[in-house]
């Protein structure tokens, strides 16, 4: 995993880390003035590339985001565009570089007024960027409301004003951008909702910050991409046979039989050598008729958990998945808990999804105490809320979180805390799935289409993860790879997708992935 830390292009920087990178660049000899000039030029170039000459209003704020705005204004004016500039702040408080570009602006400086919006075709939002501390107020808020009301196209500098670059939270109303130009690296807030939905198209511009400044920072967050894990991807090798590619055991419940079948099929498709679906004897016939490549194993009615434990005595059964369709009604909850605890007692890589998580809703500590080996949990927000403690925004991630605290933290922080608390890799699913490791690393996924929000899609994801674990991938890598491939298959199938399509279309996606990232 060490190589992952050197993968700089996928690194995401919090606003704080971006500030450190910026300062390190200045120490390394890149003048702050040049950084601002380059930032403004990148925005002007992006505007000239996307829009035709039109009437532009540049809204500059009190900090360096406003400084970038002064640069853009002058460049567009020089390009012959009709530009007006409105400034909200005090000139005396500007940084030296922002003040320099303020005085370099050759046009008039106006005060914020919604009347300015009347003859405006395009707004450049240079109000607030990395330095946003609270929701917009007074004239700035009125401007945002006016832009929203008039549906004026916006190009945002760094982030749409009001979006927290670190968390993606929207502090109050935000005018959605058609284009956002950020600098050096993306920020988590560009990938996490609602921020992601407010950025429009995102451009990341090089402004001359040298990559080595990243080496000094202990960076822990990435955007999901094969570059992070493709070197450890378990491509089948010609000298191997199926026993080299692992044997996954998937537990299937007695009522909702489709869920675990999707998991088992997902595991097969992604390359597990063998998959056994262990099911209650009552439902055995249903499973056995439906499955072909997957082996169906009977568990006796009165001693399912014991039979399951016995099945796991075979050391060839190297990974386990429990949860999809496992059951929560009445006695089923107790049985699901026993099955989960039997799986975890083996210390073999285990994927816990759906009912396997909800079964511990009344006492999550029992579950967390049982996790001593490699484990991946894949909750959606509802399951997460049932299982995980709630934390304060002020909770210090370095201290052991208290299980009873109230959670209002952002998705990235919550997932990290959950991983740290439980000892499992946590995959908090959604349009902006976050994958976090107990050691603090986290990955945000961004390739999943809305079509994946359909019944059974998560069951297949659990199958992809367990299938990769079966072939020896480490839990954090396996989770990230499975989530990315799942997103790719979602894009491949597109509208009309049902979960059954996901395993069936995986081969095509794997072939394309292999062509691009693997050379024998
Ligand atoms: N490499 C770089 O990082 C570069 C960054 N550039 C640009 O600079 C901004 C970050 O600039 P910064 O000055 O740190 O922050 P802002 O421009 O976002 O604004 C900070 C000031 O705004 C005040 N503030 C914050 N929130 C509000 C609010 N809701 N209402 C009113 N005022 C607010 C804040 O005052 P506080 O007292 O609250 O602290 C500050 O006065 C970055 O986003 C880039 O665009 C460079 O130009 C290129 C290099
Ligand atoms: K902005």
XYZ file of C-alpha atoms and ligand atoms in Angstrom:
570
model
C 0.000 0.000 0.000
C 2.954 2.282 0.449
C 2.931 3.235 -3.220
C -0.500 4.751 -2.776
C 0.886 7.656 -0.848
C 2.940 8.627 -3.868
C -0.099 8.766 -6.133
C -0.353 12.493 -6.112
C -2.751 13.066 -8.953
C -5.703 11.532 -7.063
C -4.940 13.304 -3.817
C -7.654 15.533 -2.418
C -6.635 18.499 -0.294
C -8.708 19.971 2.494
C -8.725 23.769 2.478
C -6.272 23.638 5.343
C -3.913 21.300 3.450
C -4.245 23.505 0.346
C -3.178 26.475 2.450
C -0.113 24.504 3.586
C 0.735 23.502 0.006
C 0.374 27.120 -1.021
C 2.717 28.316 1.753
C 5.213 25.548 0.963
C 5.237 26.671 -2.677
C 6.040 30.218 -1.600
C 8.851 28.908 0.635
C 10.091 26.870 -2.346
C 10.449 30.114 -4.292
C 7.144 30.600 -6.135
C 5.958 34.138 -5.280
C 2.374 34.418 -3.974
C 1.797 37.094 -6.612
C 2.578 34.572 -9.356
C 0.225 32.014 -7.840
C -2.616 34.529 -7.871
C -1.785 35.692 -11.399
C -1.782 32.076 -12.587
C -5.050 31.333 -10.776
C -6.779 34.318 -12.366
C -5.386 33.470 -15.793
C -6.610 29.873 -15.513
C -10.110 31.139 -14.755
C -10.038 33.689 -17.593
C -8.855 31.000 -20.035
C -11.636 28.656 -18.899
C -14.228 31.426 -19.374
C -12.906 32.352 -22.823
C -12.969 28.667 -23.763
C -16.549 28.078 -22.666
C -18.503 31.281 -23.266
C -18.677 33.729 -26.174
C -18.162 37.436 -25.533
C -20.907 38.582 -23.197
C -21.599 41.011 -20.386
C -19.706 39.815 -17.315
C -20.097 40.788 -13.676
C -17.208 39.771 -11.421
C -18.209 39.614 -7.753
C -15.069 39.977 -5.646
C -14.972 39.165 -1.945
C -12.714 40.387 0.876
C -9.978 37.718 0.641
C -7.708 36.131 -1.952
C -10.665 34.581 -3.787
C -11.574 38.178 -4.537
C -7.922 38.724 -5.511
C -8.281 36.062 -8.207
C -11.405 37.926 -9.303
C -9.436 41.155 -9.869
C -7.026 39.245 -12.131
C -9.848 37.657 -14.166
C -11.609 41.004 -14.548
C -8.588 42.693 -16.079
C -7.810 39.768 -18.388
C -11.367 39.631 -19.736
C -11.418 43.408 -20.140
C -8.152 43.205 -22.086
C -9.741 40.523 -24.250
C -12.386 43.071 -25.207
C -15.246 41.785 -23.066
C -17.662 44.150 -21.318
C -16.716 43.621 -17.653
C -18.027 45.194 -14.451
C -16.457 44.496 -11.079
C -18.187 44.690 -7.715
C -16.145 44.469 -4.527
C -17.352 43.700 -1.040
C -14.624 44.205 1.537
C -12.027 46.716 2.592
C -8.990 47.551 0.479
C -6.801 48.020 3.577
C -7.401 44.438 4.627
C -6.474 42.879 1.282
C -3.327 40.724 1.111
C -0.416 42.435 -0.728
C -1.026 40.387 -3.862
C -4.790 40.949 -3.864
C -4.191 44.668 -3.320
C -1.736 44.674 -6.238
C -4.335 43.268 -8.599
C -7.038 45.515 -7.159
C -5.012 48.542 -8.238
C -4.125 46.917 -11.568
C -7.834 46.769 -12.498
C -8.488 49.510 -15.024
C -12.257 49.699 -14.697
C -14.594 51.078 -12.103
C -15.086 49.373 -8.730
C -18.765 49.155 -7.812
C -20.529 48.196 -4.597
C -22.627 45.025 -4.359
C -26.178 45.649 -5.516
C -28.669 43.230 -7.049
C -29.413 45.901 -9.668
C -26.053 45.016 -11.247
C -27.500 41.641 -12.165
C -29.999 43.176 -14.573
C -27.591 43.569 -17.507
C -25.452 40.554 -16.670
C -25.042 37.465 -18.903
C -22.377 35.759 -16.806
C -21.319 36.062 -13.160
C -17.783 35.259 -12.040
C -18.143 34.200 -8.411
C -14.986 35.391 -6.631
C -16.717 36.078 -3.316
C -15.411 33.335 -1.013
C -13.189 30.316 -1.525
C -11.034 28.405 0.911
C -11.450 31.043 3.600
C -15.218 30.696 4.013
C -16.022 30.547 7.710
C -19.797 30.923 7.881
C -22.938 31.339 5.787
C -23.116 34.374 3.514
C -24.834 37.423 4.959
C -26.103 40.868 3.977
C -25.206 42.043 0.473
C -23.332 38.848 -0.440
C -26.377 36.745 0.438
C -28.648 39.104 -1.514
C -26.394 38.754 -4.566
C -26.540 34.956 -4.338
C -30.330 35.005 -4.002
C -30.548 37.422 -6.943
C -28.395 35.171 -9.156
C -30.479 32.125 -8.234
C -33.727 33.968 -8.927
C -32.548 35.194 -12.330
C -30.869 31.870 -13.215
C -27.730 33.689 -14.416
C -24.887 31.379 -15.509
C -22.016 31.338 -13.002
C -18.333 30.509 -13.214
C -17.071 29.910 -9.669
C -13.487 30.472 -8.589
C -12.206 27.576 -6.457
C -15.662 26.692 -5.058
C -19.131 28.164 -5.469
C -19.347 30.713 -2.626
C -21.031 29.145 0.383
C -19.692 25.638 -0.309
C -17.198 24.329 2.227
C -14.312 22.966 0.185
C -13.389 20.406 2.817
C -16.802 18.882 3.452
C -19.001 19.786 0.489
C -21.545 21.291 2.890
C -23.563 24.265 1.639
C -23.633 27.024 4.226
C -26.892 28.751 3.297
C -28.056 29.374 -0.269
C -25.476 28.835 -2.991
C -25.686 29.991 -6.615
C -24.957 26.825 -8.610
C -22.025 27.146 -11.006
C -21.913 25.911 -14.586
C -18.142 25.809 -14.314
C -15.837 25.783 -11.302
C -12.103 26.327 -11.674
C -10.028 25.117 -8.750
C -6.283 25.080 -8.347
C -3.551 22.435 -8.025
C -5.741 19.592 -6.707
C -9.431 18.883 -6.133
C -10.862 19.347 -2.649
C -13.194 16.788 -0.994
C -16.024 19.333 -1.261
C -15.861 19.075 -5.058
C -16.749 15.371 -4.812
C -19.073 15.222 -1.814
C -22.697 16.255 -2.122
C -24.232 18.822 -2.020
C -20.993 20.594 -3.077
C -20.500 18.297 -6.047
C -23.915 19.145 -7.437
C -23.223 22.886 -7.146
C -19.842 22.931 -8.941
C -21.025 22.090 -12.460
C -18.092 21.101 -14.638
C -14.884 21.125 -12.610
C -11.533 22.241 -14.023
C -8.365 21.709 -11.989
C -5.739 24.240 -13.073
C -1.984 24.028 -12.600
C -0.862 27.338 -11.075
C 2.791 26.480 -10.614
C 2.737 24.785 -7.188
C 5.432 22.084 -7.387
C 4.200 18.516 -6.642
C 6.975 17.795 -4.084
C 5.275 20.167 -1.609
C 2.811 17.287 -1.098
C 5.553 15.067 0.314
C 5.708 17.186 3.435
C 2.010 16.747 4.167
C 0.548 13.625 5.725
C -2.189 13.249 3.128
C -4.906 10.684 3.666
C -7.663 11.310 1.121
C -7.950 10.360 -2.544
C -10.458 10.316 -5.361
C -11.113 6.726 -6.364
C -9.243 5.698 -9.481
C -7.550 2.483 -10.697
C -4.182 4.202 -10.304
C -4.577 3.701 -6.561
C -5.005 -0.077 -6.625
C -4.446 -1.465 -10.143
C -0.976 -2.748 -9.274
C -2.537 -5.053 -6.695
C -5.447 -6.124 -8.877
C -5.547 -9.955 -8.970
C -5.526 -10.657 -12.700
C -5.779 -14.399 -13.378
C -2.411 -15.845 -14.324
C -1.977 -18.745 -16.722
C -0.180 -20.951 -14.182
C -3.071 -20.691 -11.706
C -6.108 -22.915 -11.274
C -9.386 -22.161 -9.578
C -8.142 -23.061 -6.091
C -5.623 -20.249 -6.344
C -8.442 -17.772 -6.761
C -10.114 -18.411 -3.447
C -13.357 -19.926 -2.234
C -15.969 -17.482 -0.978
C -18.760 -18.546 1.346
C -21.904 -16.427 1.098
C -24.728 -16.851 3.591
C -28.269 -16.828 2.135
C -31.438 -16.393 4.198
C -34.709 -18.224 3.805
C -37.161 -15.529 2.665
C -35.433 -12.984 0.467
C -33.377 -15.341 -1.628
C -32.509 -13.006 -4.502
C -30.166 -10.781 -2.483
C -27.506 -13.348 -1.602
C -27.766 -14.869 -5.072
C -26.782 -11.491 -6.502
C -23.867 -11.380 -4.047
C -22.734 -14.874 -5.015
C -22.984 -14.111 -8.725
C -21.049 -10.850 -8.220
C -18.274 -12.783 -6.456
C -18.070 -15.344 -9.279
C -18.017 -12.719 -12.018
C -15.198 -10.762 -10.450
C -13.075 -13.861 -10.392
C -13.457 -15.828 -7.136
C -12.365 -19.392 -7.974
C -15.328 -20.956 -6.173
C -18.383 -19.629 -4.399
C -20.524 -21.603 -1.962
C -23.909 -20.230 -1.016
C -24.824 -21.622 2.416
C -28.615 -21.621 2.866
C -31.314 -22.935 5.223
C -32.550 -26.334 4.148
C -36.092 -24.958 3.740
C -34.998 -22.682 0.929
C -32.379 -25.007 -0.556
C -34.467 -26.062 -3.567
C -35.092 -22.464 -4.589
C -31.414 -21.629 -4.441
C -30.256 -24.844 -6.079
C -32.578 -24.368 -9.050
C -31.428 -20.836 -9.586
C -27.673 -21.274 -9.267
C -25.347 -23.028 -11.685
C -21.710 -22.033 -11.255
C -22.309 -21.284 -7.569
C -22.455 -24.301 -5.227
C -25.421 -24.409 -2.848
C -24.769 -25.874 0.602
C -27.579 -26.903 3.010
C -27.678 -25.749 6.617
C -29.901 -27.816 8.925
C -32.914 -25.956 10.280
C -32.348 -26.221 14.004
C -28.590 -25.697 13.913
C -27.895 -23.334 11.084
C -25.239 -21.318 12.872
C -23.484 -24.508 14.035
C -23.547 -25.936 10.509
C -22.220 -22.653 9.204
C -19.374 -22.770 11.724
C -18.587 -26.299 10.644
C -18.507 -25.256 7.001
C -15.957 -22.611 7.922
C -13.669 -25.199 9.509
C -12.520 -25.976 5.979
C -9.480 -23.702 5.554
C -10.054 -23.487 1.787
C -13.091 -21.306 2.482
C -10.933 -18.226 2.661
C -13.507 -15.362 2.701
C -17.076 -14.874 3.873
C -19.995 -12.555 3.065
C -23.035 -12.189 5.290
C -25.967 -9.830 5.140
C -27.932 -9.654 1.897
C -31.274 -11.324 2.631
C -29.965 -12.752 5.928
C -33.171 -11.823 7.758
C -34.123 -9.627 10.708
C -37.688 -10.659 11.542
C -38.175 -12.303 14.948
C -35.747 -15.164 15.529
C -33.983 -14.390 12.253
C -32.209 -11.479 13.911
C -30.625 -13.798 16.484
C -29.648 -16.272 13.798
C -28.126 -13.530 11.628
C -26.095 -12.343 14.608
C -24.826 -15.857 15.264
C -23.843 -16.304 11.631
C -21.984 -12.974 11.641
C -20.153 -13.804 14.863
C -19.234 -17.250 13.516
C -17.809 -15.602 10.395
C -15.827 -13.016 12.370
C -14.483 -15.662 14.769
C -12.537 -17.198 11.864
C -10.544 -13.946 11.444
C -10.828 -14.499 7.685
C -11.694 -11.553 5.450
C -15.407 -10.937 5.883
C -17.871 -8.625 4.159
C -20.822 -7.485 6.251
C -23.736 -5.832 4.507
C -27.413 -5.046 5.050
C -29.031 -7.301 7.696
C -25.638 -8.331 9.066
C -25.248 -4.717 10.191
C -28.830 -3.960 11.201
C -28.946 -7.114 13.340
C -26.598 -5.347 15.773
C -28.520 -2.057 15.867
C -29.405 -2.437 19.556
C -25.808 -3.092 20.625
C -23.202 -2.302 17.962
C -20.386 -2.826 20.451
C -20.943 -6.603 20.286
C -20.196 -6.404 16.586
C -17.199 -4.094 16.889
C -15.645 -6.222 19.629
C -15.928 -9.275 17.381
C -14.017 -7.639 14.517
C -10.421 -8.703 14.966
C -9.522 -9.701 11.419
C -9.906 -8.100 8.002
C -13.472 -6.887 7.596
C -15.374 -4.642 5.193
C -18.757 -3.180 6.128
C -20.939 -1.733 3.396
C -23.780 0.260 4.994
C -26.040 2.712 3.205
C -26.936 5.837 5.192
C -29.882 4.133 6.924
C -27.823 1.161 8.101
C -24.991 3.474 9.063
C -27.313 5.546 11.253
C -28.631 2.385 12.918
C -25.229 1.006 13.674
C -22.837 3.851 14.168
C -22.568 6.247 16.975
C -23.200 9.827 16.315
C -20.396 12.301 16.674
C -20.147 16.015 17.276
C -18.703 18.268 14.604
C -16.005 19.004 17.127
C -15.164 15.361 17.750
C -11.446 14.854 17.536
C -10.790 11.954 15.182
C -7.571 11.176 17.028
C -9.361 10.487 20.265
C -11.394 7.356 20.703
C -14.901 8.433 19.748
C -17.671 8.019 22.258
C -20.361 5.731 20.989
C -23.169 7.861 22.376
C -22.272 11.248 20.941
C -24.468 13.055 18.434
C -23.302 12.859 14.853
C -23.575 15.878 12.645
C -20.163 15.593 10.996
C -19.675 15.393 7.224
C -19.717 12.099 5.326
C -15.941 11.823 5.017
C -15.373 12.396 8.729
C -18.234 10.108 9.757
C -16.938 7.260 7.612
C -13.417 7.692 8.983
C -14.716 7.703 12.547
C -16.819 4.620 11.895
C -13.817 2.745 10.497
C -11.675 3.748 13.444
C -14.320 2.796 15.953
C -15.292 -0.547 14.418
C -11.894 -1.717 13.177
C -13.401 -2.475 9.755
C -12.988 -0.839 6.378
C -16.255 1.073 6.051
C -17.897 1.698 2.684
C -20.601 4.317 3.222
C -22.625 3.962 0.052
C -24.350 6.658 -1.977
C -23.780 8.840 -5.027
C -20.538 9.908 -3.328
C -19.528 6.622 -1.674
C -16.743 7.033 0.887
C -14.368 4.160 1.676
C -12.409 4.558 4.913
C -9.792 2.432 6.590
C -9.284 2.218 10.370
C -5.778 3.645 9.791
C -7.251 6.971 8.620
C -6.973 6.641 4.840
C -10.097 7.462 2.858
C -11.213 7.390 -0.756
C -14.181 9.223 -2.293
C -15.802 7.580 -5.297
C -17.139 9.750 -8.092
C -17.977 7.544 -11.084
C -21.328 6.099 -9.930
C -24.351 7.037 -12.046
C -27.805 7.546 -10.522
C -28.918 4.368 -12.335
C -27.142 2.339 -9.624
C -29.714 3.420 -7.026
C -31.829 0.314 -7.552
C -32.736 -2.721 -5.459
C -30.003 -5.359 -5.287
C -27.227 -3.101 -6.561
C -25.587 -3.096 -3.101
C -25.841 -6.908 -2.897
C -23.791 -7.173 -6.083
C -21.255 -4.695 -4.684
C -20.807 -6.895 -1.599
C -20.194 -9.781 -4.016
C -17.573 -7.834 -5.960
C -15.753 -7.000 -2.725
C -15.780 -10.545 -1.364
C -14.723 -11.870 -4.785
C -11.654 -9.634 -4.786
C -10.868 -10.536 -1.161
C -11.057 -14.214 -2.153
C -8.250 -13.562 -4.639
C -6.055 -11.995 -1.996
C -6.631 -8.281 -2.395
C -6.372 -6.278 0.825
C -9.685 -5.007 2.251
C -9.187 -1.281 1.557
C -7.982 -1.943 -2.009
C -10.684 -4.549 -2.645
C -13.397 -2.184 -1.460
C -12.098 0.709 -3.584
C -11.663 -1.475 -6.672
C -15.108 -3.039 -6.304
C -16.813 0.337 -5.832
C -15.067 1.755 -8.910
C -15.849 -1.274 -11.103
C -19.458 -1.227 -9.868
C -19.669 2.441 -10.961
C -18.145 1.619 -14.347
C -20.647 -1.169 -14.945
C -23.406 1.251 -13.963
C -22.169 3.635 -16.666
C -21.848 0.814 -19.169
C -25.462 -0.344 -18.711
C -26.927 3.114 -18.092
C -30.613 3.880 -17.979
C -32.911 0.934 -17.354
C -30.269 -0.871 -15.293
C -31.408 -3.588 -12.876
C -29.073 -5.248 -10.393
C -29.061 -8.522 -12.363
C -27.311 -6.654 -15.198
C -24.314 -5.768 -13.042
C -22.576 -9.168 -12.879
C -23.484 -9.822 -16.522
C -21.894 -6.634 -17.833
C -18.807 -6.821 -15.624
C -16.707 -8.818 -18.152
C -16.904 -6.021 -20.728
C -15.840 -3.447 -18.131
C -13.030 -5.688 -16.865
C -11.701 -6.109 -20.393
C -11.602 -2.349 -20.950
C -9.997 -1.847 -17.527
C -7.399 -4.526 -18.261
C -6.545 -3.024 -21.658
C -5.954 0.348 -20.061
C -4.179 -0.560 -16.845
C -2.515 -3.941 -17.216
C 0.325 -5.035 -19.410
C 1.483 -8.626 -19.035
N -2.788 28.059 -3.607
C -3.736 28.734 -3.108
O -4.284 28.349 -2.094
C -4.185 29.895 -3.798
C -5.393 30.439 -3.451
N -5.899 31.486 -4.057
C -7.240 31.908 -3.818
O -7.358 32.289 -2.471
C -8.524 31.760 -1.917
C -8.412 31.678 -0.440
O -8.210 32.968 0.021
P -8.512 33.405 1.535
O -8.154 34.824 1.608
O -7.862 32.465 2.439
O -10.060 33.158 1.686
P -11.348 33.784 0.977
O -10.980 34.599 -0.189
O -12.258 32.659 0.743
O -12.019 34.758 2.043
C -11.568 34.933 3.338
C -12.131 36.216 3.880
O -13.519 36.167 3.851
C -14.043 36.351 5.169
N -15.222 35.498 5.273
C -15.290 34.188 5.272
N -16.555 33.764 5.248
C -17.318 34.888 5.226
C -18.718 35.129 5.191
N -19.585 34.135 5.166
N -19.150 36.394 5.176
C -18.289 37.399 5.218
N -16.937 37.258 5.252
C -16.472 35.996 5.254
C -12.931 35.995 6.085
O -13.076 36.714 7.256
P -13.163 35.960 8.684
O -13.112 37.045 9.655
O -14.463 35.227 8.666
O -12.002 35.019 8.734
C -11.720 36.450 5.287
O -11.530 37.825 5.442
C -8.701 30.466 -2.617
O -10.037 30.002 -2.534
C -8.286 30.823 -4.040
O -9.371 31.348 -4.751
C -4.880 32.221 -4.837
O -5.156 33.352 -5.379
C -4.064 31.321 -5.686
C -3.286 30.486 -4.822
K -15.940 31.464 -5.108
